[in-house]
Amino acid sequence: MTFHVYYSANASRHPARPFHPERPHRTHAALAGLADIDLPGLSFVQATHASVDAARTLHDTDYIDRLLEPIGQRPGEKKTYRVLDGGDTHQAPDSLDAALEGLGSLQDAVDRTMSGEITGALVATRPAGHHATRNQAMGFCFISQAALAAEHARSKHGARVAVLDFDVHHGNGTEDLLWDQRDVFFASTHSATLWPLTGSGESKGAHGQILNVPLQPLTGGREMRSAWTRIFSRLRKFSPDIIIVSAGFDAHMADPISNLCWKAEDFDWLARQLGEVGRDVCGGRIVSFLEGGYSLPVLYDEVPAYIAGLMGADYQRISNAGSRFGRIDGTPYVPGTFTALTHPILKFQYRKAFQRQWIQDQDNGALLYTPPDFVKLNSREPLEEIAAAASERGVLDIRDIVRLERLCG
């Protein structure tokens, strides 16, 4: 069994605003977690790029044209980013390319899975996509990669496709793009009371091919398992040729912006049940795309557990500190939203600026990490220790940040 994990060579090409929960560190945590397990058949593959025309197959052409406009040319617009939806979704110069990298990787994974070259795949890139509608970016999303990958599988391979979404936020963009697609089944569980407040049980698609099961706040594994048992029953009847999963890990009870209470054993149950159903109905052809999930420890723990569950395998943790997937580099935060610090003391050092605590790369002045608001530090000592270890090692490793946020989250 060969399972591909697609990663971006530069996770920071789509930078984050300071203090924002959607940050490049998320994919670092997921990939480091995968690198730190012994799971036969797991293969890491560099992400591949889709053409912009691939996004036009379902998104409105004028919307894609707006995304292609150079940053900084609209009246009153900053030179380094533009706000697309009133606040949550910031587009930097390379953001669309980063989104197309996720789409290209999904298309490649679909092709290889349909040909039998690989059994399945995870695309662990960012930004996510399931909130992007036909003509609007929102919810940190620019293009709906999962819906576009389903269209690719349908048009190129003649496949019947199922798209499943277990993110805590409803995939309103995916639903919008797939509303009229008779040969694509879309099913979602999500919080009934969180943004975008869509995905009611009455939203069934133009052909009844959509199944939404909203969950009430603070519900956990019992309600989740009941919902997904219902979805799996419909999935078996639909009998897809391939399954595409919008894999969001923010329904976990430890996620900072969730109001559901899923636990590790619930994600494990979901993955193993999905893997079993997938092997029964489509030969195990399951391609997943990382959507939400904002707790770094949850991503580090649950993404590898999810992949192992899909494969029906057990795994052990191994020590792989210093691997390429743990290294934080580039410029994770949007330039222009603050002034870079100077006067280096160490290669990596703890600094305080803008009423925040930071770890800074003294080679280029880049601010590499600041604890988000949901991580509560009682002193500066943990950051100083991480900075000192990074200086000695020459690398700021995501595993140190995961440990910090596990203790203080």
mmCIF file of C-alpha atoms in Angstrom:
data_model
loop_
_atom_site.group_PDB
_atom_site.id
_atom_site.type_symbol
_atom_site.label_atom_id
_atom_site.label_comp_id
_atom_site.label_asym_id
_atom_site.label_seq_id
_atom_site.Cartn_x
_atom_site.Cartn_y
_atom_site.Cartn_z
ATOM 1 C CA MET A 1 0.000 0.000 0.000
ATOM 2 C CA THR A 2 1.466 3.350 -1.093
ATOM 3 C CA PHE A 3 0.087 6.529 0.425
ATOM 4 C CA HIS A 4 1.338 9.945 -0.708
ATOM 5 C CA VAL A 5 1.597 13.004 1.539
ATOM 6 C CA TYR A 6 1.905 16.198 -0.495
ATOM 7 C CA TYR A 7 3.726 19.119 1.116
ATOM 8 C CA SER A 8 4.693 22.624 0.048
ATOM 9 C CA ALA A 9 8.372 23.508 -0.186
ATOM 10 C CA ASN A 10 7.508 26.896 1.342
ATOM 11 C CA ALA A 11 4.587 26.820 3.742
ATOM 12 C CA SER A 12 5.062 30.541 4.393
ATOM 13 C CA ARG A 13 4.359 31.655 0.822
ATOM 14 C CA HIS A 14 0.822 32.315 2.059
ATOM 15 C CA PRO A 15 1.718 34.207 5.261
ATOM 16 C CA ALA A 16 -0.533 34.880 8.228
ATOM 17 C CA ARG A 17 -1.419 38.036 10.028
ATOM 18 C CA PRO A 18 0.201 38.224 13.471
ATOM 19 C CA PHE A 19 -1.801 36.460 16.183
ATOM 20 C CA HIS A 20 -4.113 34.781 13.644
ATOM 21 C CA PRO A 21 -5.012 31.100 14.306
ATOM 22 C CA GLU A 22 -4.628 30.199 10.590
ATOM 23 C CA ARG A 23 -0.839 30.221 10.289
ATOM 24 C CA PRO A 24 1.930 28.342 8.452
ATOM 25 C CA HIS A 25 2.828 26.531 11.670
ATOM 26 C CA ARG A 26 -0.298 24.389 11.170
ATOM 27 C CA THR A 27 1.075 22.452 8.202
ATOM 28 C CA HIS A 28 4.478 22.197 9.883
ATOM 29 C CA ALA A 29 2.804 20.545 12.887
ATOM 30 C CA ALA A 30 0.812 18.103 10.746
ATOM 31 C CA LEU A 31 3.814 17.144 8.623
ATOM 32 C CA ALA A 32 6.147 16.805 11.606
ATOM 33 C CA GLY A 33 3.589 14.518 13.213
ATOM 34 C CA LEU A 34 3.569 12.360 10.087
ATOM 35 C CA ALA A 35 7.373 12.378 9.897
ATOM 36 C CA ASP A 36 7.516 11.165 13.496
ATOM 37 C CA ILE A 37 5.640 7.903 12.959
ATOM 38 C CA ASP A 38 6.721 4.551 11.596
ATOM 39 C CA LEU A 39 4.011 3.801 9.032
ATOM 40 C CA PRO A 40 4.965 1.546 6.097
ATOM 41 C CA GLY A 41 3.891 2.828 2.703
ATOM 42 C CA LEU A 42 3.920 6.509 3.643
ATOM 43 C CA SER A 43 5.722 8.627 1.034
ATOM 44 C CA PHE A 44 6.292 12.400 1.102
ATOM 45 C CA VAL A 45 5.879 14.159 -2.254
ATOM 46 C CA GLN A 46 6.454 17.814 -3.070
ATOM 47 C CA ALA A 47 3.290 19.646 -4.055
ATOM 48 C CA THR A 48 2.552 20.306 -7.711
ATOM 49 C CA HIS A 49 0.924 23.358 -9.235
ATOM 50 C CA ALA A 50 -2.405 23.583 -11.095
ATOM 51 C CA SER A 51 -3.079 26.074 -13.857
ATOM 52 C CA VAL A 52 -5.302 28.997 -13.001
ATOM 53 C CA ASP A 53 -7.697 27.776 -15.689
ATOM 54 C CA ALA A 54 -8.363 24.721 -13.538
ATOM 55 C CA ALA A 55 -9.954 27.036 -10.977
ATOM 56 C CA ARG A 56 -12.218 28.511 -13.645
ATOM 57 C CA THR A 57 -13.966 25.176 -14.234
ATOM 58 C CA LEU A 58 -16.306 25.885 -11.300
ATOM 59 C CA HIS A 59 -15.450 29.391 -10.073
ATOM 60 C CA ASP A 60 -16.697 32.451 -11.946
ATOM 61 C CA THR A 61 -14.125 33.773 -14.411
ATOM 62 C CA ASP A 62 -14.433 37.371 -13.216
ATOM 63 C CA TYR A 63 -13.809 36.232 -9.627
ATOM 64 C CA ILE A 64 -10.587 34.454 -10.605
ATOM 65 C CA ASP A 65 -9.586 37.530 -12.609
ATOM 66 C CA ARG A 66 -9.985 39.640 -9.464
ATOM 67 C CA LEU A 67 -7.708 37.278 -7.547
ATOM 68 C CA LEU A 68 -5.100 37.686 -10.299
ATOM 69 C CA GLU A 69 -4.972 41.478 -9.957
ATOM 70 C CA PRO A 70 -1.599 42.584 -8.519
ATOM 71 C CA ILE A 71 -1.685 43.405 -4.825
ATOM 72 C CA GLY A 72 -1.519 47.109 -3.973
ATOM 73 C CA GLN A 73 -3.155 48.551 -7.089
ATOM 74 C CA ARG A 74 -6.689 49.015 -5.800
ATOM 75 C CA PRO A 75 -7.556 52.356 -4.171
ATOM 76 C CA GLY A 76 -6.508 52.416 -0.525
ATOM 77 C CA GLU A 77 -5.000 48.951 -0.694
ATOM 78 C CA LYS A 78 -1.809 48.033 1.152
ATOM 79 C CA LYS A 79 1.181 46.933 -0.912
ATOM 80 C CA THR A 80 1.640 43.608 0.851
ATOM 81 C CA TYR A 81 -1.895 42.225 1.188
ATOM 82 C CA ARG A 82 -5.555 42.849 0.457
ATOM 83 C CA VAL A 83 -8.605 42.061 2.555
ATOM 84 C CA LEU A 84 -11.144 40.027 0.590
ATOM 85 C CA ASP A 85 -14.045 39.496 2.967
ATOM 86 C CA GLY A 86 -14.010 42.296 5.482
ATOM 87 C CA GLY A 87 -11.351 40.900 7.766
ATOM 88 C CA ASP A 88 -10.754 37.140 7.941
ATOM 89 C CA THR A 89 -9.254 36.433 4.528
ATOM 90 C CA HIS A 90 -6.051 38.224 3.538
ATOM 91 C CA GLN A 91 -4.498 37.745 0.104
ATOM 92 C CA ALA A 92 -0.727 38.205 -0.144
ATOM 93 C CA PRO A 93 1.108 38.214 -3.511
ATOM 94 C CA ASP A 94 1.646 34.421 -3.504
ATOM 95 C CA SER A 95 -1.608 33.352 -1.836
ATOM 96 C CA LEU A 96 -3.369 32.322 -5.049
ATOM 97 C CA ASP A 97 -0.305 30.365 -6.183
ATOM 98 C CA ALA A 98 -0.299 28.579 -2.829
ATOM 99 C CA ALA A 99 -3.971 27.700 -3.259
ATOM 100 C CA LEU A 100 -3.313 26.445 -6.798
ATOM 101 C CA GLU A 101 -0.496 24.310 -5.393
ATOM 102 C CA GLY A 102 -3.041 22.586 -3.183
ATOM 103 C CA LEU A 103 -5.369 22.100 -6.141
ATOM 104 C CA GLY A 104 -2.603 20.753 -8.376
ATOM 105 C CA SER A 105 -1.601 18.283 -5.690
ATOM 106 C CA LEU A 106 -5.187 17.105 -5.313
ATOM 107 C CA GLN A 107 -5.491 16.650 -9.076
ATOM 108 C CA ASP A 108 -2.232 14.693 -9.160
ATOM 109 C CA ALA A 109 -3.389 12.554 -6.243
ATOM 110 C CA VAL A 110 -6.707 11.855 -7.977
ATOM 111 C CA ASP A 111 -4.909 10.826 -11.182
ATOM 112 C CA ARG A 112 -2.479 8.521 -9.380
ATOM 113 C CA THR A 113 -5.206 7.027 -7.227
ATOM 114 C CA MET A 114 -7.537 6.389 -10.164
ATOM 115 C CA SER A 115 -4.690 4.745 -12.109
ATOM 116 C CA GLY A 116 -3.873 2.458 -9.193
ATOM 117 C CA GLU A 117 -0.359 3.853 -8.734
ATOM 118 C CA ILE A 118 -1.167 4.829 -5.144
ATOM 119 C CA THR A 119 -3.921 3.816 -2.756
ATOM 120 C CA GLY A 120 -4.632 7.265 -1.370
ATOM 121 C CA ALA A 121 -3.166 10.605 -0.409
ATOM 122 C CA LEU A 122 -3.221 13.573 1.927
ATOM 123 C CA VAL A 123 -2.551 17.070 0.610
ATOM 124 C CA ALA A 124 -1.182 18.996 3.601
ATOM 125 C CA THR A 125 -0.886 22.473 2.118
ATOM 126 C CA ARG A 126 -2.560 25.789 2.822
ATOM 127 C CA PRO A 127 -4.663 27.853 2.392
ATOM 128 C CA ALA A 128 -7.758 25.723 2.853
ATOM 129 C CA GLY A 129 -10.630 25.977 0.406
ATOM 130 C CA HIS A 130 -14.023 24.688 1.495
ATOM 131 C CA HIS A 131 -15.491 28.142 2.264
ATOM 132 C CA ALA A 132 -14.690 29.723 -1.128
ATOM 133 C CA THR A 133 -17.891 30.055 -3.167
ATOM 134 C CA ARG A 134 -18.212 30.531 -6.913
ATOM 135 C CA ASN A 135 -17.461 34.236 -6.674
ATOM 136 C CA GLN A 136 -16.276 35.038 -3.159
ATOM 137 C CA ALA A 137 -13.283 34.313 -0.930
ATOM 138 C CA MET A 138 -14.100 33.872 2.736
ATOM 139 C CA GLY A 139 -13.166 31.958 5.856
ATOM 140 C CA PHE A 140 -9.419 31.939 5.001
ATOM 141 C CA CYS A 141 -10.240 30.289 1.625
ATOM 142 C CA PHE A 142 -9.671 31.429 -1.987
ATOM 143 C CA ILE A 143 -10.631 28.492 -4.222
ATOM 144 C CA SER A 144 -12.567 25.360 -3.338
ATOM 145 C CA GLN A 145 -9.908 22.720 -3.948
ATOM 146 C CA ALA A 146 -12.032 19.746 -2.884
ATOM 147 C CA ALA A 147 -14.909 20.667 -5.212
ATOM 148 C CA LEU A 148 -12.499 21.376 -8.071
ATOM 149 C CA ALA A 149 -10.757 18.039 -7.503
ATOM 150 C CA ALA A 150 -14.134 16.315 -7.645
ATOM 151 C CA GLU A 151 -14.836 18.014 -10.976
ATOM 152 C CA HIS A 152 -11.396 16.892 -12.195
ATOM 153 C CA ALA A 153 -12.155 13.278 -11.244
ATOM 154 C CA ARG A 154 -15.571 13.456 -12.879
ATOM 155 C CA SER A 155 -14.504 15.133 -16.133
ATOM 156 C CA LYS A 156 -11.141 13.398 -16.689
ATOM 157 C CA HIS A 157 -11.863 9.939 -15.335
ATOM 158 C CA GLY A 158 -15.641 9.712 -15.657
ATOM 159 C CA ALA A 159 -15.781 8.967 -11.943
ATOM 160 C CA ARG A 160 -18.663 9.087 -9.551
ATOM 161 C CA VAL A 161 -17.251 11.126 -6.684
ATOM 162 C CA ALA A 162 -18.100 11.502 -3.020
ATOM 163 C CA VAL A 163 -16.858 14.569 -1.133
ATOM 164 C CA LEU A 164 -16.978 14.245 2.657
ATOM 165 C CA ASP A 165 -16.295 17.079 5.112
ATOM 166 C CA PHE A 166 -15.790 16.705 8.879
ATOM 167 C CA ASP A 167 -14.513 20.223 9.591
ATOM 168 C CA VAL A 168 -16.326 21.964 12.457
ATOM 169 C CA HIS A 169 -17.366 24.725 10.030
ATOM 170 C CA HIS A 170 -19.740 23.882 7.210
ATOM 171 C CA GLY A 171 -18.126 23.682 3.756
ATOM 172 C CA ASN A 172 -20.444 26.273 2.247
ATOM 173 C CA GLY A 173 -18.145 26.840 -0.717
ATOM 174 C CA THR A 174 -17.950 23.151 -1.557
ATOM 175 C CA GLU A 175 -21.725 22.900 -1.347
ATOM 176 C CA ASP A 176 -22.156 25.969 -3.561
ATOM 177 C CA LEU A 177 -19.909 24.591 -6.300
ATOM 178 C CA LEU A 178 -21.379 21.082 -6.162
ATOM 179 C CA TRP A 179 -25.042 22.034 -5.811
ATOM 180 C CA ASP A 180 -25.951 21.022 -9.379
ATOM 181 C CA GLN A 181 -23.552 18.075 -9.755
ATOM 182 C CA ARG A 182 -25.705 14.946 -10.073
ATOM 183 C CA ASP A 183 -22.721 12.548 -10.032
ATOM 184 C CA VAL A 184 -21.065 14.056 -6.941
ATOM 185 C CA PHE A 185 -22.330 13.186 -3.462
ATOM 186 C CA PHE A 186 -21.460 15.754 -0.771
ATOM 187 C CA ALA A 187 -21.900 15.047 2.939
ATOM 188 C CA SER A 188 -20.889 17.129 5.932
ATOM 189 C CA THR A 189 -21.009 17.195 9.706
ATOM 190 C CA HIS A 190 -20.399 20.574 11.316
ATOM 191 C CA SER A 191 -21.478 22.763 14.200
ATOM 192 C CA ALA A 192 -25.005 24.084 13.775
ATOM 193 C CA THR A 193 -24.141 27.377 15.479
ATOM 194 C CA LEU A 194 -20.710 28.348 14.151
ATOM 195 C CA TRP A 195 -19.975 30.507 11.109
ATOM 196 C CA PRO A 196 -20.963 30.331 8.243
ATOM 197 C CA LEU A 197 -24.324 29.213 9.692
ATOM 198 C CA THR A 198 -25.139 27.228 6.551
ATOM 199 C CA GLY A 199 -25.577 23.508 5.988
ATOM 200 C CA SER A 200 -28.991 22.855 7.451
ATOM 201 C CA GLY A 201 -30.528 19.446 7.026
ATOM 202 C CA GLU A 202 -32.879 20.994 4.472
ATOM 203 C CA SER A 203 -30.004 21.826 2.080
ATOM 204 C CA LYS A 204 -30.049 18.755 -0.155
ATOM 205 C CA GLY A 205 -28.716 19.918 -3.527
ATOM 206 C CA ALA A 206 -30.451 20.167 -6.891
ATOM 207 C CA HIS A 207 -30.681 16.373 -7.169
ATOM 208 C CA GLY A 208 -30.901 15.372 -3.503
ATOM 209 C CA GLN A 209 -27.213 14.432 -3.599
ATOM 210 C CA ILE A 210 -26.183 16.549 -0.590
ATOM 211 C CA LEU A 211 -26.480 15.373 3.024
ATOM 212 C CA ASN A 212 -25.857 17.861 5.820
ATOM 213 C CA VAL A 213 -25.928 16.725 9.443
ATOM 214 C CA PRO A 214 -25.450 19.766 11.703
ATOM 215 C CA LEU A 215 -24.382 18.990 15.264
ATOM 216 C CA GLN A 216 -25.380 20.924 18.348
ATOM 217 C CA PRO A 217 -22.741 22.725 20.462
ATOM 218 C CA LEU A 218 -20.830 20.692 23.042
ATOM 219 C CA THR A 219 -21.855 17.374 21.525
ATOM 220 C CA GLY A 220 -19.204 14.705 21.249
ATOM 221 C CA GLY A 221 -18.497 11.211 20.048
ATOM 222 C CA ARG A 222 -21.936 9.672 20.480
ATOM 223 C CA GLU A 223 -23.641 12.246 18.264
ATOM 224 C CA MET A 224 -20.756 12.292 15.794
ATOM 225 C CA ARG A 225 -20.792 8.509 15.376
ATOM 226 C CA SER A 226 -24.546 8.492 14.854
ATOM 227 C CA ALA A 227 -24.225 11.181 12.166
ATOM 228 C CA TRP A 228 -21.403 9.460 10.332
ATOM 229 C CA THR A 229 -23.105 6.062 10.496
ATOM 230 C CA ARG A 230 -25.963 7.715 8.622
ATOM 231 C CA ILE A 231 -23.556 9.275 6.110
ATOM 232 C CA PHE A 232 -21.718 5.989 5.528
ATOM 233 C CA SER A 233 -25.029 4.283 4.783
ATOM 234 C CA ARG A 234 -25.763 6.859 2.078
ATOM 235 C CA LEU A 235 -22.182 6.584 0.836
ATOM 236 C CA ARG A 236 -22.517 2.837 0.304
ATOM 237 C CA LYS A 237 -25.723 3.356 -1.670
ATOM 238 C CA PHE A 238 -24.094 6.059 -3.809
ATOM 239 C CA SER A 239 -21.138 3.721 -4.530
ATOM 240 C CA PRO A 240 -18.489 6.248 -5.612
ATOM 241 C CA ASP A 241 -15.379 5.471 -7.622
ATOM 242 C CA ILE A 242 -13.284 7.771 -5.418
ATOM 243 C CA ILE A 243 -13.747 9.662 -2.143
ATOM 244 C CA ILE A 244 -12.362 13.159 -1.554
ATOM 245 C CA VAL A 245 -12.247 14.283 2.075
ATOM 246 C CA SER A 246 -12.145 17.817 3.419
ATOM 247 C CA ALA A 247 -10.262 16.890 6.574
ATOM 248 C CA GLY A 248 -10.647 19.568 9.217
ATOM 249 C CA PHE A 249 -9.463 18.823 12.737
ATOM 250 C CA ASP A 250 -11.158 21.731 14.484
ATOM 251 C CA ALA A 251 -14.072 19.686 15.860
ATOM 252 C CA HIS A 252 -11.592 18.470 18.495
ATOM 253 C CA MET A 253 -12.451 19.617 22.004
ATOM 254 C CA ALA A 254 -8.985 21.204 22.336
ATOM 255 C CA ASP A 255 -9.363 23.389 19.243
ATOM 256 C CA PRO A 256 -9.474 27.089 20.207
ATOM 257 C CA ILE A 257 -12.322 28.076 17.867
ATOM 258 C CA SER A 258 -14.500 24.965 18.128
ATOM 259 C CA ASN A 259 -17.663 24.336 20.112
ATOM 260 C CA LEU A 260 -17.800 20.580 19.538
ATOM 261 C CA CYS A 261 -16.211 18.033 21.861
ATOM 262 C CA TRP A 262 -14.687 15.316 19.713
ATOM 263 C CA LYS A 263 -11.811 13.389 21.276
ATOM 264 C CA ALA A 264 -8.867 11.493 19.823
ATOM 265 C CA GLU A 265 -10.787 8.218 19.930
ATOM 266 C CA ASP A 266 -13.596 9.807 17.899
ATOM 267 C CA PHE A 267 -11.252 10.866 15.104
ATOM 268 C CA ASP A 268 -9.718 7.384 15.194
ATOM 269 C CA TRP A 269 -13.160 5.768 14.886
ATOM 270 C CA LEU A 270 -14.091 8.065 12.004
ATOM 271 C CA ALA A 271 -10.869 7.364 10.096
ATOM 272 C CA ARG A 272 -11.063 3.592 10.536
ATOM 273 C CA GLN A 273 -14.737 3.468 9.577
ATOM 274 C CA LEU A 274 -14.075 5.664 6.545
ATOM 275 C CA GLY A 275 -11.153 3.486 5.500
ATOM 276 C CA GLU A 276 -13.270 0.350 5.812
ATOM 277 C CA VAL A 277 -16.166 1.807 3.819
ATOM 278 C CA GLY A 278 -13.729 3.137 1.219
ATOM 279 C CA ARG A 279 -12.160 -0.285 0.738
ATOM 280 C CA ASP A 280 -15.624 -1.783 0.325
ATOM 281 C CA VAL A 281 -17.079 0.706 -2.166
ATOM 282 C CA CYS A 282 -14.140 2.079 -4.169
ATOM 283 C CA GLY A 283 -11.074 -0.044 -3.518
ATOM 284 C CA GLY A 284 -9.820 2.329 -0.820
ATOM 285 C CA ARG A 285 -9.363 5.265 -3.193
ATOM 286 C CA ILE A 286 -9.490 8.122 -0.665
ATOM 287 C CA VAL A 287 -7.796 11.489 -1.210
ATOM 288 C CA SER A 288 -7.840 13.977 1.682
ATOM 289 C CA PHE A 289 -7.173 17.703 1.835
ATOM 290 C CA LEU A 290 -6.262 19.555 5.026
ATOM 291 C CA GLU A 291 -8.908 22.152 5.802
ATOM 292 C CA GLY A 292 -9.253 23.552 9.338
ATOM 293 C CA GLY A 293 -7.697 22.745 12.679
ATOM 294 C CA TYR A 294 -5.950 25.430 14.710
ATOM 295 C CA SER A 295 -4.441 23.606 17.675
ATOM 296 C CA LEU A 296 -0.881 22.629 16.802
ATOM 297 C CA PRO A 297 -0.805 19.704 19.270
ATOM 298 C CA VAL A 298 -4.068 18.366 17.819
ATOM 299 C CA LEU A 299 -2.685 18.545 14.278
ATOM 300 C CA TYR A 300 0.585 16.906 15.346
ATOM 301 C CA ASP A 301 -1.320 14.061 17.053
ATOM 302 C CA GLU A 302 -4.453 13.554 14.995
ATOM 303 C CA VAL A 303 -3.302 13.939 11.383
ATOM 304 C CA PRO A 304 -1.013 10.872 11.575
ATOM 305 C CA ALA A 305 -3.671 8.985 13.537
ATOM 306 C CA TYR A 306 -6.183 9.823 10.802
ATOM 307 C CA ILE A 307 -3.902 8.564 8.021
ATOM 308 C CA ALA A 308 -3.108 5.372 9.925
ATOM 309 C CA GLY A 309 -6.817 4.864 10.504
ATOM 310 C CA LEU A 310 -7.607 5.244 6.810
ATOM 311 C CA MET A 311 -4.944 2.655 6.045
ATOM 312 C CA GLY A 312 -6.240 0.327 8.756
ATOM 313 C CA ALA A 313 -2.781 0.310 10.295
ATOM 314 C CA ASP A 314 -1.189 0.788 13.688
ATOM 315 C CA TYR A 315 1.902 2.900 14.180
ATOM 316 C CA GLN A 316 4.549 3.879 16.682
ATOM 317 C CA ARG A 317 6.078 7.256 17.378
ATOM 318 C CA ILE A 318 9.726 7.623 16.400
ATOM 319 C CA SER A 319 12.236 10.382 17.074
ATOM 320 C CA ASN A 320 12.773 12.386 13.910
ATOM 321 C CA ALA A 321 13.697 15.762 15.381
ATOM 322 C CA GLY A 322 15.428 18.020 12.917
ATOM 323 C CA SER A 323 13.636 16.601 9.883
ATOM 324 C CA ARG A 324 12.846 19.085 7.131
ATOM 325 C CA PHE A 325 9.153 19.128 7.977
ATOM 326 C CA GLY A 326 9.747 20.610 11.401
ATOM 327 C CA ARG A 327 11.780 23.605 10.326
ATOM 328 C CA ILE A 328 10.140 27.025 10.620
ATOM 329 C CA ASP A 329 11.640 29.398 8.073
ATOM 330 C CA GLY A 330 10.660 31.936 5.450
ATOM 331 C CA THR A 331 8.391 34.751 6.590
ATOM 332 C CA PRO A 332 5.349 33.237 8.309
ATOM 333 C CA TYR A 333 3.670 36.578 8.957
ATOM 334 C CA VAL A 334 2.390 39.127 6.442
ATOM 335 C CA PRO A 335 5.053 41.808 5.811
ATOM 336 C CA GLY A 336 3.888 45.323 6.436
ATOM 337 C CA THR A 337 1.650 44.514 9.385
ATOM 338 C CA PHE A 338 4.507 45.334 11.754
ATOM 339 C CA THR A 339 8.095 46.567 11.619
ATOM 340 C CA ALA A 340 10.798 43.907 11.714
ATOM 341 C CA LEU A 341 13.146 44.059 14.690
ATOM 342 C CA THR A 342 16.886 44.658 14.434
ATOM 343 C CA HIS A 343 19.974 44.526 16.701
ATOM 344 C CA PRO A 344 20.617 40.770 16.794
ATOM 345 C CA ILE A 345 21.861 39.130 19.965
ATOM 346 C CA LEU A 346 21.463 35.452 19.067
ATOM 347 C CA LYS A 347 20.692 33.763 15.770
ATOM 348 C CA PHE A 348 17.275 33.033 17.250
ATOM 349 C CA GLN A 349 16.222 35.187 20.137
ATOM 350 C CA TYR A 350 13.251 35.983 22.280
ATOM 351 C CA ARG A 351 12.013 39.562 21.888
ATOM 352 C CA LYS A 352 9.032 41.568 23.061
ATOM 353 C CA ALA A 353 7.391 43.937 20.599
ATOM 354 C CA PHE A 354 3.907 45.228 19.822
ATOM 355 C CA GLN A 355 2.811 44.022 23.276
ATOM 356 C CA ARG A 356 3.643 40.475 22.151
ATOM 357 C CA GLN A 357 6.388 37.927 22.741
ATOM 358 C CA TRP A 358 8.261 36.704 19.665
ATOM 359 C CA ILE A 359 10.996 34.403 18.451
ATOM 360 C CA GLN A 360 12.992 36.139 15.743
ATOM 361 C CA ASP A 361 15.430 34.939 13.079
ATOM 362 C CA GLN A 362 18.348 37.332 13.424
ATOM 363 C CA ASP A 363 19.726 36.503 9.975
ATOM 364 C CA ASN A 364 16.889 38.313 8.233
ATOM 365 C CA GLY A 365 14.853 39.948 10.987
ATOM 366 C CA ALA A 366 11.836 37.714 10.355
ATOM 367 C CA LEU A 367 9.523 37.189 13.301
ATOM 368 C CA LEU A 368 8.997 33.428 13.240
ATOM 369 C CA TYR A 369 6.626 32.739 16.103
ATOM 370 C CA THR A 370 4.393 34.448 18.610
ATOM 371 C CA PRO A 371 1.933 32.583 20.814
ATOM 372 C CA PRO A 372 -1.636 33.219 19.644
ATOM 373 C CA ASP A 373 -4.117 34.647 22.107
ATOM 374 C CA PHE A 374 -5.406 31.238 23.174
ATOM 375 C CA VAL A 375 -1.926 30.184 24.387
ATOM 376 C CA LYS A 376 -1.421 31.614 27.869
ATOM 377 C CA LEU A 377 2.186 32.075 29.005
ATOM 378 C CA ASN A 378 2.801 32.919 32.654
ATOM 379 C CA SER A 379 6.367 34.016 31.954
ATOM 380 C CA ARG A 380 8.759 34.553 29.088
ATOM 381 C CA GLU A 381 10.944 31.603 30.101
ATOM 382 C CA PRO A 382 9.368 29.023 27.730
ATOM 383 C CA LEU A 383 10.012 31.227 24.699
ATOM 384 C CA GLU A 384 13.530 32.020 25.863
ATOM 385 C CA GLU A 385 14.238 28.290 26.206
ATOM 386 C CA ILE A 386 12.928 27.585 22.694
ATOM 387 C CA ALA A 387 14.983 30.449 21.268
ATOM 388 C CA ALA A 388 18.128 29.202 23.021
ATOM 389 C CA ALA A 389 17.573 25.654 21.741
ATOM 390 C CA ALA A 390 16.985 26.970 18.222
ATOM 391 C CA SER A 391 20.181 29.011 18.384
ATOM 392 C CA GLU A 392 22.186 25.970 19.434
ATOM 393 C CA ARG A 393 20.528 23.758 16.814
ATOM 394 C CA GLY A 394 20.458 26.367 14.070
ATOM 395 C CA VAL A 395 16.792 25.580 13.376
ATOM 396 C CA LEU A 396 13.532 26.612 14.982
ATOM 397 C CA ASP A 397 11.678 23.288 15.161
ATOM 398 C CA ILE A 398 7.885 23.059 15.243
ATOM 399 C CA ARG A 399 8.097 20.244 17.796
ATOM 400 C CA ASP A 400 9.314 22.715 20.428
ATOM 401 C CA ILE A 401 6.366 24.980 19.645
ATOM 402 C CA VAL A 402 3.943 22.044 19.789
ATOM 403 C CA ARG A 403 5.273 21.137 23.242
ATOM 404 C CA LEU A 404 4.916 24.746 24.382
ATOM 405 C CA GLU A 405 1.325 25.025 23.163
ATOM 406 C CA ARG A 406 0.450 21.614 24.603
ATOM 407 C CA LEU A 407 1.519 22.821 28.048
ATOM 408 C CA CYS A 408 0.062 26.318 27.831
ATOM 409 C CA GLY A 409 -2.898 26.014 25.445
#
